[in-house]
Amino acid sequence: MVFVGPKYNAVMWQAELEIGIRDRELSLVIGDITKIPADAIGNAANSRLAGGGGVDGAIHRAGGPAIMQELVQIRARIGQCLAGDAVATSAGKLPAQWVIHTVGPVYGDGRRGEPAALRSCYERCLELSDELGARTLTLPAISTGVYGYPMDLAAKVAVGAVASKLSGDETRVKRVTFVLFDDTAFRVFAAATLDIMPTLAS
Ligand code: AR6
């Protein structure tokens, strides 16, 4: 499928969607985030930065113990990482230079600040990427697993936050890729992306 309009263009294959925003790119793929090379990889962590299951477990398993050693030092310094914030470590054996560990909100009823905290996760990942000098960033669907954020609501927040950063003047990140774990998540994120495209700067 090819979409072309005065303000945007996009190409969608069966399991990949790319859209251009200014001279940058936002893309979606289905896959395992630990296998896809990028300058920085986003991780859906917990506030104790203690590792866990889901994408966090996969990142620590694939990256090796160096990542946790750095997190222990960060924890000693800052105590905990609050929902909506993020910290960065090196990436161990992952095909990346850095892992950006962000803490998504646990979803309650959606009226306890969850959307703002989730949006902040993505914004902080972009901001830390800029501080580190990362030009490419992969991101999972934060909070949509153990933390229970409904995928359709999370997709709107995630895509909106990242597209808005890529539309702005501040970031030097060139490509952000959402790595979705299955076909359903991909379709939901693709729908959210296509929904906001008409509002984006070319
Ligand atoms: N690559 C890409 N996406 C993945 C992968 C992977 N390898 N593995 C899972 N996902 P979750 P959360 C998807 O539970 O909801 C941990 O224990 C998954 O299908 O990993 O933010 C932490 O330590 C889902 O769509 O993160 C925290 O305690 C998405 O990643 C807690 O879970 C996020 O699911 C964080 O919960």
Coordinates of N, CA, C and O in Angstrom, one line a residue, residues 48-202:
R48 N 12.2 0.2 40.1 CA 13.4 -0.3 40.8 C 14.5 -0.6 39.9 O 15.6 -0.8 40.3
L49 N 14.3 -0.5 38.6 CA 15.3 -0.8 37.6 C 15.9 -2.2 37.9 O 17.1 -2.4 37.7
A50 N 15.0 -3.1 38.3 CA 15.5 -4.4 38.8 C 15.4 -5.5 37.8 O 15.7 -6.7 38.2
G51 N 15.0 -5.2 36.6 CA 14.8 -6.3 35.6 C 13.5 -7.0 35.9 O 12.8 -6.7 36.9
G52 N 13.1 -7.8 35.0 CA 11.8 -8.5 35.2 C 11.5 -9.4 34.0 O 12.4 -9.9 33.4
G53 N 10.2 -9.5 33.6 CA 9.9 -10.3 32.5 C 9.7 -9.5 31.2 O 10.3 -8.4 31.1
G54 N 8.9 -10.0 30.3 CA 8.6 -9.2 29.1 C 9.8 -8.7 28.3 O 10.9 -9.4 28.3
V55 N 9.7 -7.5 27.8 CA 10.8 -7.0 27.0 C 12.0 -6.7 27.9 O 13.2 -6.9 27.4
D56 N 11.8 -6.3 29.1 CA 12.9 -6.1 30.1 C 13.7 -7.3 30.3 O 15.0 -7.3 30.2
G57 N 13.1 -8.5 30.5 CA 13.8 -9.7 30.6 C 14.5 -10.1 29.4 O 15.7 -10.5 29.5
A58 N 13.9 -9.9 28.2 CA 14.6 -10.2 27.0 C 15.8 -9.4 26.8 O 16.9 -9.8 26.3
I59 N 15.7 -8.1 27.1 CA 16.9 -7.2 26.9 C 18.0 -7.6 27.9 O 19.2 -7.6 27.4
H60 N 17.7 -7.9 29.1 CA 18.8 -8.3 30.0 C 19.4 -9.6 29.6 O 20.6 -9.8 29.7
R61 N 18.6 -10.5 29.2 CA 19.1 -11.8 28.8 C 20.1 -11.7 27.6 O 21.1 -12.2 27.5
A62 N 19.6 -10.9 26.6 CA 20.4 -10.8 25.3 C 21.6 -9.8 25.6 O 22.6 -10.0 24.9
G63 N 21.5 -8.9 26.4 CA 22.5 -7.9 26.6 C 23.6 -8.3 27.6 O 24.7 -7.8 27.5
G64 N 23.2 -9.3 28.5 CA 24.2 -9.7 29.4 C 24.3 -8.9 30.7 O 23.6 -7.9 30.8
P65 N 25.1 -9.3 31.7 CA 25.1 -8.7 33.0 C 25.6 -7.3 33.1 O 25.3 -6.6 34.1
A66 N 26.3 -6.8 32.1 CA 26.9 -5.4 32.2 C 25.8 -4.4 32.4 O 25.9 -3.4 33.1
I67 N 24.6 -4.6 31.8 CA 23.5 -3.7 31.9 C 23.0 -3.6 33.3 O 22.9 -2.5 33.8
M68 N 22.8 -4.7 33.9 CA 22.3 -4.7 35.3 C 23.4 -4.1 36.3 O 23.0 -3.3 37.2
Q69 N 24.7 -4.3 36.0 CA 25.7 -3.7 36.8 C 25.6 -2.2 36.8 O 25.7 -1.5 37.8
E70 N 25.3 -1.6 35.6 CA 25.2 -0.2 35.5 C 23.9 0.3 36.2 O 23.9 1.4 36.9
L71 N 22.9 -0.5 36.1 CA 21.6 -0.1 36.7 C 21.7 -0.1 38.3 O 21.2 0.8 38.9
V72 N 22.5 -1.0 38.8 CA 22.7 -1.0 40.2 C 23.4 0.3 40.7 O 23.0 0.9 41.7
Q73 N 24.3 0.7 39.9 CA 25.0 2.0 40.2 C 24.1 3.2 40.1 O 24.1 4.1 41.0
I74 N 23.3 3.2 39.1 CA 22.3 4.3 38.9 C 21.3 4.3 40.1 O 21.0 5.3 40.6
R75 N 20.8 3.1 40.5 CA 19.9 3.0 41.6 C 20.5 3.5 42.9 O 19.9 4.2 43.7
A76 N 21.8 3.2 43.1 CA 22.5 3.7 44.3 C 22.5 5.2 44.3 O 22.5 5.9 45.3
R77 N 22.5 5.8 43.1 CA 22.6 7.2 43.0 C 21.3 7.9 43.1 O 21.1 8.9 43.8
I78 N 20.3 7.4 42.4 CA 19.0 8.1 42.3 C 17.8 7.4 43.1 O 16.8 8.0 43.1
G79 N 18.1 6.2 43.6 CA 17.0 5.6 44.3 C 16.1 4.8 43.4 O 16.3 3.6 43.3
Q80 N 15.2 5.5 42.8 CA 14.3 4.8 41.8 C 14.0 5.7 40.7 O 14.3 6.9 40.7
C81 N 13.5 5.1 39.6 CA 13.1 5.9 38.4 C 11.6 5.9 38.4 O 10.9 4.9 38.3
L82 N 11.1 7.1 38.5 CA 9.6 7.2 38.5 C 8.9 7.0 37.2 O 9.6 7.1 36.1
A83 N 7.7 6.6 37.2 CA 6.9 6.4 36.0 C 7.0 7.7 35.2 O 6.8 8.8 35.7
G84 N 7.3 7.5 33.9 CA 7.4 8.6 33.0 C 8.8 9.1 32.8 O 9.1 9.9 31.9
D85 N 9.7 8.6 33.6 CA 11.1 9.0 33.5 C 11.9 7.9 32.8 O 11.4 6.8 32.6
A86 N 13.2 8.2 32.6 CA 14.1 7.2 31.9 C 15.5 7.4 32.4 O 15.9 8.5 32.7
V87 N 16.3 6.3 32.3 CA 17.7 6.4 32.5 C 18.4 5.5 31.4 O 17.8 4.7 30.8
A88 N 19.7 5.9 31.2 CA 20.4 5.2 30.1 C 21.6 4.4 30.6 O 22.3 4.8 31.6
T89 N 21.8 3.2 30.0 CA 23.0 2.4 30.2 C 23.7 2.1 28.9 O 23.0 2.3 27.8
S90 N 24.8 1.5 28.9 CA 25.3 0.9 27.7 C 24.5 -0.4 27.4 O 23.6 -0.7 28.2
A91 N 24.8 -1.0 26.3 CA 23.9 -2.0 25.8 C 24.5 -3.4 25.8 O 23.9 -4.4 25.3
G92 N 25.6 -3.6 26.5 CA 26.2 -5.0 26.5 C 26.3 -5.6 25.2 O 26.9 -5.0 24.2
K93 N 25.8 -6.8 25.0 CA 26.0 -7.6 23.8 C 24.8 -7.3 22.8 O 24.8 -7.9 21.7
L94 N 24.0 -6.3 23.1 CA 22.9 -6.0 22.1 C 23.5 -5.3 20.9 O 24.5 -4.6 21.0
P95 N 22.8 -5.3 19.8 CA 23.2 -4.6 18.6 C 22.9 -3.1 18.7 O 22.2 -2.6 17.9
A96 N 23.5 -2.4 19.7 CA 23.2 -1.0 20.0 C 24.3 -0.5 20.9 O 25.1 -1.3 21.4
Q97 N 24.3 0.8 21.0 CA 25.3 1.4 22.0 C 24.7 1.7 23.3 O 25.4 1.6 24.3
W98 N 23.4 2.0 23.4 CA 22.8 2.3 24.6 C 21.4 1.6 24.8 O 20.7 1.3 23.8
V99 N 21.0 1.4 26.0 CA 19.7 1.0 26.3 C 19.1 2.2 27.2 O 19.7 2.6 28.1
I100 N 17.9 2.6 26.8 CA 17.2 3.6 27.5 C 16.1 3.0 28.3 O 15.1 2.4 27.6
H101 N 16.2 2.9 29.6 CA 15.2 2.2 30.4 C 14.2 3.2 30.9 O 14.5 4.1 31.6
T102 N 13.0 3.0 30.4 CA 11.9 3.9 30.8 C 10.8 3.2 31.6 O 10.6 2.0 31.3
V103 N 10.2 3.9 32.5 CA 9.2 3.2 33.4 C 7.8 3.7 33.0 O 7.5 4.9 33.2
G104 N 7.1 2.8 32.4 CA 5.7 3.1 32.0 C 4.8 3.1 33.2 O 5.1 2.6 34.3
P105 N 3.6 3.7 33.1 CA 2.6 3.7 34.1 C 1.9 2.3 34.2 O 1.7 1.7 33.1
V106 N 1.5 1.9 35.4 CA 0.6 0.7 35.5 C -0.8 1.3 35.2 O -1.2 2.3 35.8
Y107 N -1.5 0.6 34.3 CA -2.8 1.2 33.9 C -3.8 0.8 34.9 O -4.0 -0.3 35.4
G108 N -4.6 1.9 35.4 CA -5.7 1.7 36.3 C -7.0 1.9 35.5 O -7.4 1.0 34.8
D109 N -7.5 3.1 35.6 CA -8.7 3.4 34.9 C -8.5 4.5 33.8 O -9.4 5.0 33.2
G110 N -7.3 4.9 33.6 CA -6.9 5.9 32.6 C -7.1 7.3 33.1 O -6.8 8.3 32.4
R111 N -7.6 7.5 34.3 CA -7.8 8.8 34.9 C -6.8 9.2 36.0 O -7.0 10.1 36.8
R112 N -5.8 8.4 36.1 CA -4.8 8.6 37.2 C -3.4 9.0 36.6 O -2.4 8.6 37.1
G113 N -3.5 9.8 35.5 CA -2.3 10.3 34.9 C -1.6 9.4 34.0 O -0.5 9.7 33.6
E114 N -2.2 8.3 33.7 CA -1.5 7.3 32.8 C -1.1 7.8 31.4 O 0.0 7.6 31.0
P115 N -2.0 8.5 30.7 CA -1.6 9.0 29.4 C -0.4 10.0 29.5 O 0.5 9.9 28.7
A116 N -0.4 10.9 30.5 CA 0.7 11.9 30.6 C 2.0 11.1 30.9 O 3.0 11.5 30.4
A117 N 1.9 10.1 31.8 CA 3.1 9.4 32.2 C 3.6 8.6 31.0 O 4.8 8.6 30.7
L118 N 2.7 8.0 30.2 CA 3.2 7.2 29.1 C 3.8 8.1 28.0 O 4.8 7.8 27.4
R119 N 3.1 9.3 27.8 CA 3.7 10.2 26.8 C 5.1 10.7 27.2 O 6.0 10.7 26.4
S120 N 5.2 10.9 28.5 CA 6.5 11.3 29.0 C 7.6 10.3 28.8 O 8.8 10.6 28.5
C121 N 7.2 9.0 28.9 CA 8.2 7.9 28.7 C 8.8 8.1 27.3 O 10.1 8.0 27.1
Y122 N 8.0 8.3 26.3 CA 8.5 8.4 24.9 C 9.3 9.7 24.7 O 10.3 9.7 24.1
E123 N 8.8 10.8 25.3 CA 9.5 12.0 25.2 C 10.9 11.9 25.8 O 11.9 12.4 25.3
R124 N 11.0 11.3 27.0 CA 12.3 11.1 27.7 C 13.2 10.3 26.9 O 14.4 10.5 26.9
C125 N 12.7 9.2 26.2 CA 13.5 8.4 25.4 C 14.1 9.2 24.3 O 15.3 9.0 23.9
L126 N 13.4 10.1 23.7 CA 13.9 10.9 22.6 C 14.9 11.9 23.2 O 16.0 12.2 22.6
E127 N 14.6 12.5 24.3 CA 15.5 13.5 24.9 C 16.8 12.9 25.3 O 17.9 13.4 25.0
L128 N 16.8 11.7 25.9 CA 18.0 11.0 26.3 C 18.8 10.6 25.0 O 20.0 10.6 25.0
S129 N 18.1 10.2 24.0 CA 18.8 9.9 22.7 C 19.6 11.1 22.2 O 20.7 10.9 21.8
D130 N 19.0 12.2 22.3 CA 19.7 13.4 21.9 C 20.9 13.7 22.8 O 21.9 14.1 22.3
E131 N 20.7 13.5 24.1 CA 21.8 13.8 25.0 C 23.0 12.8 24.7 O 24.1 13.2 24.8
L132 N 22.6 11.6 24.3 CA 23.7 10.6 24.1 C 24.3 10.7 22.7 O 25.4 10.2 22.4
G133 N 23.5 11.4 21.8 CA 24.0 11.4 20.4 C 23.5 10.3 19.5 O 24.0 10.1 18.5
A134 N 22.4 9.6 20.0 CA 21.9 8.5 19.2 C 21.0 9.1 18.1 O 20.3 10.0 18.3
R135 N 21.2 8.5 16.9 CA 20.4 9.0 15.8 C 19.3 8.1 15.4 O 18.3 8.4 14.7
T136 N 19.4 6.8 15.8 CA 18.3 5.9 15.6 C 17.9 5.2 16.9 O 18.8 4.9 17.7
L137 N 16.6 5.0 17.1 CA 16.1 4.6 18.3 C 15.0 3.5 18.0 O 14.1 3.8 17.2
T138 N 15.0 2.4 18.7 CA 13.9 1.4 18.6 C 13.2 1.5 20.0 O 13.8 1.7 21.0
L139 N 11.9 1.3 19.9 CA 11.0 1.4 21.1 C 10.0 0.3 21.1 O 9.4 0.0 20.1
P140 N 9.7 -0.3 22.3 CA 8.6 -1.3 22.4 C 7.3 -0.5 22.7 O 7.4 0.7 23.0
A141 N 6.3 -1.3 22.8 CA 5.0 -0.7 23.2 C 4.9 -0.7 24.7 O 4.4 -1.6 25.4
I142 N 5.5 0.4 25.3 CA 5.6 0.5 26.7 C 4.3 0.3 27.5 O 3.3 0.9 27.0
S143 N 4.3 -0.4 28.6 CA 3.1 -0.5 29.5 C 2.0 -1.5 28.9 O 1.0 -1.7 29.6
T144 N 2.2 -2.0 27.7 CA 1.0 -2.8 27.2 C 1.1 -4.2 27.5 O 0.2 -5.0 27.1
G145 N 2.1 -4.6 28.3 CA 2.2 -6.1 28.7 C 1.7 -6.2 30.2 O 0.5 -6.0 30.5
V146 N 2.6 -6.5 31.0 CA 2.3 -6.6 32.5 C 1.6 -5.4 33.1 O 0.7 -5.6 33.9
Y147 N 1.9 -4.2 32.6 CA 1.3 -3.0 33.2 C -0.1 -2.7 32.6 O -0.7 -1.8 33.1
G148 N -0.6 -3.5 31.7 CA -2.0 -3.5 31.4 C -2.6 -2.4 30.6 O -3.8 -2.2 30.6
Y149 N -1.8 -1.6 30.0 CA -2.3 -0.4 29.2 C -3.0 -1.0 27.9 O -2.3 -1.7 27.2
P150 N -4.3 -0.6 27.7 CA -4.9 -1.1 26.5 C -4.1 -0.7 25.2 O -3.7 0.5 25.1
M151 N -3.9 -1.7 24.3 CA -3.0 -1.4 23.2 C -3.5 -0.2 22.3 O -2.7 0.6 21.9
D152 N -4.8 -0.1 22.1 CA -5.3 1.0 21.2 C -5.0 2.3 21.9 O -4.6 3.3 21.2
L153 N -5.3 2.4 23.1 CA -5.0 3.7 23.8 C -3.5 4.0 23.9 O -3.1 5.1 23.7
A154 N -2.7 3.0 24.2 CA -1.3 3.2 24.3 C -0.7 3.6 22.9 O 0.2 4.4 22.8
A155 N -1.2 3.0 21.9 CA -0.7 3.3 20.5 C -0.9 4.7 20.2 O 0.0 5.4 19.6
K156 N -2.1 5.3 20.5 CA -2.4 6.7 20.2 C -1.4 7.6 20.9 O -0.8 8.5 20.3
V157 N -1.1 7.3 22.2 CA -0.2 8.1 23.0 C 1.2 8.0 22.4 O 1.9 9.0 22.2
A158 N 1.6 6.7 22.2 CA 3.0 6.5 21.7 C 3.3 7.2 20.4 O 4.3 7.9 20.3
V159 N 2.4 6.9 19.4 CA 2.6 7.5 18.1 C 2.5 9.0 18.1 O 3.4 9.7 17.5
G160 N 1.6 9.5 18.9 CA 1.4 11.0 19.0 C 2.7 11.6 19.6 O 3.2 12.6 19.1
A161 N 3.2 11.0 20.7 CA 4.4 11.6 21.3 C 5.6 11.6 20.4 O 6.3 12.6 20.3
V162 N 5.8 10.5 19.8 CA 7.0 10.3 19.0 C 6.9 11.2 17.7 O 7.8 11.9 17.3
A163 N 5.7 11.2 17.1 CA 5.6 12.0 15.9 C 5.7 13.5 16.2 O 6.3 14.2 15.4
S164 N 5.2 13.9 17.3 CA 5.4 15.3 17.7 C 6.8 15.7 17.9 O 7.3 16.7 17.5
K165 N 7.6 14.8 18.6 CA 9.0 15.1 18.7 C 9.7 15.1 17.4 O 10.6 16.0 17.1
L166 N 9.4 14.2 16.5 CA 10.1 14.2 15.2 C 9.6 15.3 14.3 O 10.3 15.7 13.3
S167 N 8.5 15.9 14.6 CA 8.0 17.1 13.8 C 8.7 18.4 14.3 O 8.7 19.4 13.6
G168 N 9.3 18.3 15.5 CA 9.8 19.6 16.1 C 11.3 19.9 15.6 O 11.9 19.1 14.9
D169 N 11.7 21.0 16.1 CA 13.1 21.5 15.7 C 14.2 20.9 16.6 O 15.3 21.0 16.3
E170 N 13.8 20.4 17.8 CA 14.8 20.1 18.8 C 15.6 18.9 18.6 O 16.8 18.8 18.8
T171 N 14.9 17.8 18.1 CA 15.6 16.5 18.1 C 16.6 16.4 16.9 O 16.3 16.9 15.8
R172 N 17.6 15.6 17.1 CA 18.5 15.3 16.0 C 18.4 13.8 15.7 O 19.2 13.2 14.9
V173 N 17.4 13.1 16.3 CA 17.2 11.7 16.0 C 16.6 11.6 14.6 O 15.7 12.4 14.2
K174 N 17.1 10.7 13.8 CA 16.7 10.6 12.4 C 15.7 9.5 12.2 O 14.9 9.6 11.3
R175 N 15.7 8.5 13.0 CA 14.7 7.4 12.8 C 14.3 6.8 14.1 O 15.1 6.4 15.0
V176 N 13.0 6.7 14.3 CA 12.4 6.0 15.5 C 11.6 4.8 14.9 O 10.7 5.0 14.1
T177 N 11.9 3.6 15.5 CA 11.2 2.4 15.0 C 10.4 1.8 16.2 O 11.1 1.4 17.2
F178 N 9.1 1.7 16.1 CA 8.4 0.9 17.1 C 8.5 -0.6 16.7 O 8.2 -0.9 15.6
V179 N 9.0 -1.3 17.6 CA 9.1 -2.8 17.4 C 8.0 -3.5 18.1 O 8.0 -3.5 19.4
L180 N 7.0 -3.9 17.4 CA 5.8 -4.5 18.0 C 6.0 -6.0 18.0 O 6.6 -6.6 17.0
F181 N 5.5 -6.7 19.0 CA 5.9 -8.1 19.2 C 5.0 -9.0 18.5 O 5.3 -10.1 18.2
D182 N 3.8 -8.6 18.1 CA 2.9 -9.5 17.3 C 2.1 -8.7 16.3 O 2.1 -7.4 16.3
D183 N 1.4 -9.4 15.5 CA 0.6 -8.8 14.4 C -0.5 -7.9 14.9 O -0.7 -6.8 14.3
T184 N -1.1 -8.3 16.0 CA -2.2 -7.4 16.5 C -1.6 -6.1 17.0 O -2.2 -5.0 16.6
A185 N -0.6 -6.1 17.7 CA 0.0 -4.8 18.1 C 0.5 -4.0 16.9 O 0.2 -2.8 16.9
F186 N 1.0 -4.6 15.9 CA 1.4 -3.9 14.7 C 0.2 -3.2 14.1 O 0.3 -2.1 13.7
R187 N -0.8 -4.0 13.9 CA -2.0 -3.4 13.3 C -2.6 -2.2 14.0 O -3.0 -1.2 13.5
V188 N -2.6 -2.3 15.3 CA -3.1 -1.2 16.2 C -2.2 0.0 16.1 O -2.7 1.1 15.9
F189 N -0.9 -0.2 16.1 CA 0.0 0.9 16.0 C -0.1 1.5 14.6 O 0.0 2.7 14.4
A190 N -0.2 0.7 13.6 CA -0.3 1.2 12.2 C -1.6 2.0 12.0 O -1.5 3.1 11.4
A191 N -2.7 1.6 12.6 CA -3.9 2.4 12.5 C -3.8 3.7 13.2 O -4.1 4.8 12.7
A192 N -3.1 3.7 14.4 CA -2.9 5.0 15.1 C -2.0 5.9 14.3 O -2.2 7.1 14.2
T193 N -1.0 5.3 13.6 CA -0.1 6.1 12.8 C -0.8 6.7 11.6 O -0.6 7.9 11.3
L194 N -1.5 5.9 10.9 CA -2.2 6.5 9.7 C -3.2 7.5 10.1 O -3.5 8.5 9.4
D195 N -3.8 7.4 11.3 CA -4.8 8.4 11.8 C -4.2 9.8 12.0 O -4.8 10.8 11.7
I196 N -2.9 9.8 12.5 CA -2.3 11.1 12.8 C -1.6 11.7 11.6 O -1.2 12.9 11.6
M197 N -1.4 10.9 10.5 CA -0.5 11.4 9.4 C -1.0 12.7 8.8 O -0.2 13.6 8.6
P198 N -2.3 12.9 8.6 CA -2.7 14.2 8.0 C -2.3 15.4 8.8 O -2.3 16.5 8.3
T199 N -2.0 15.2 10.1 CA -1.7 16.4 11.0 C -0.2 16.7 11.0 O 0.2 17.6 11.7
L200 N 0.6 15.8 10.4 CA 2.0 16.0 10.5 C 2.6 17.0 9.5 O 2.1 17.1 8.4
A201 N 3.7 17.6 10.0 CA 4.5 18.5 9.1 C 5.2 17.6 8.0 O 5.6 16.5 8.3
S202 N 5.3 18.1 6.8 CA 5.9 17.3 5.7 C 7.4 17.4 5.9 O 7.9 18.2 6.5

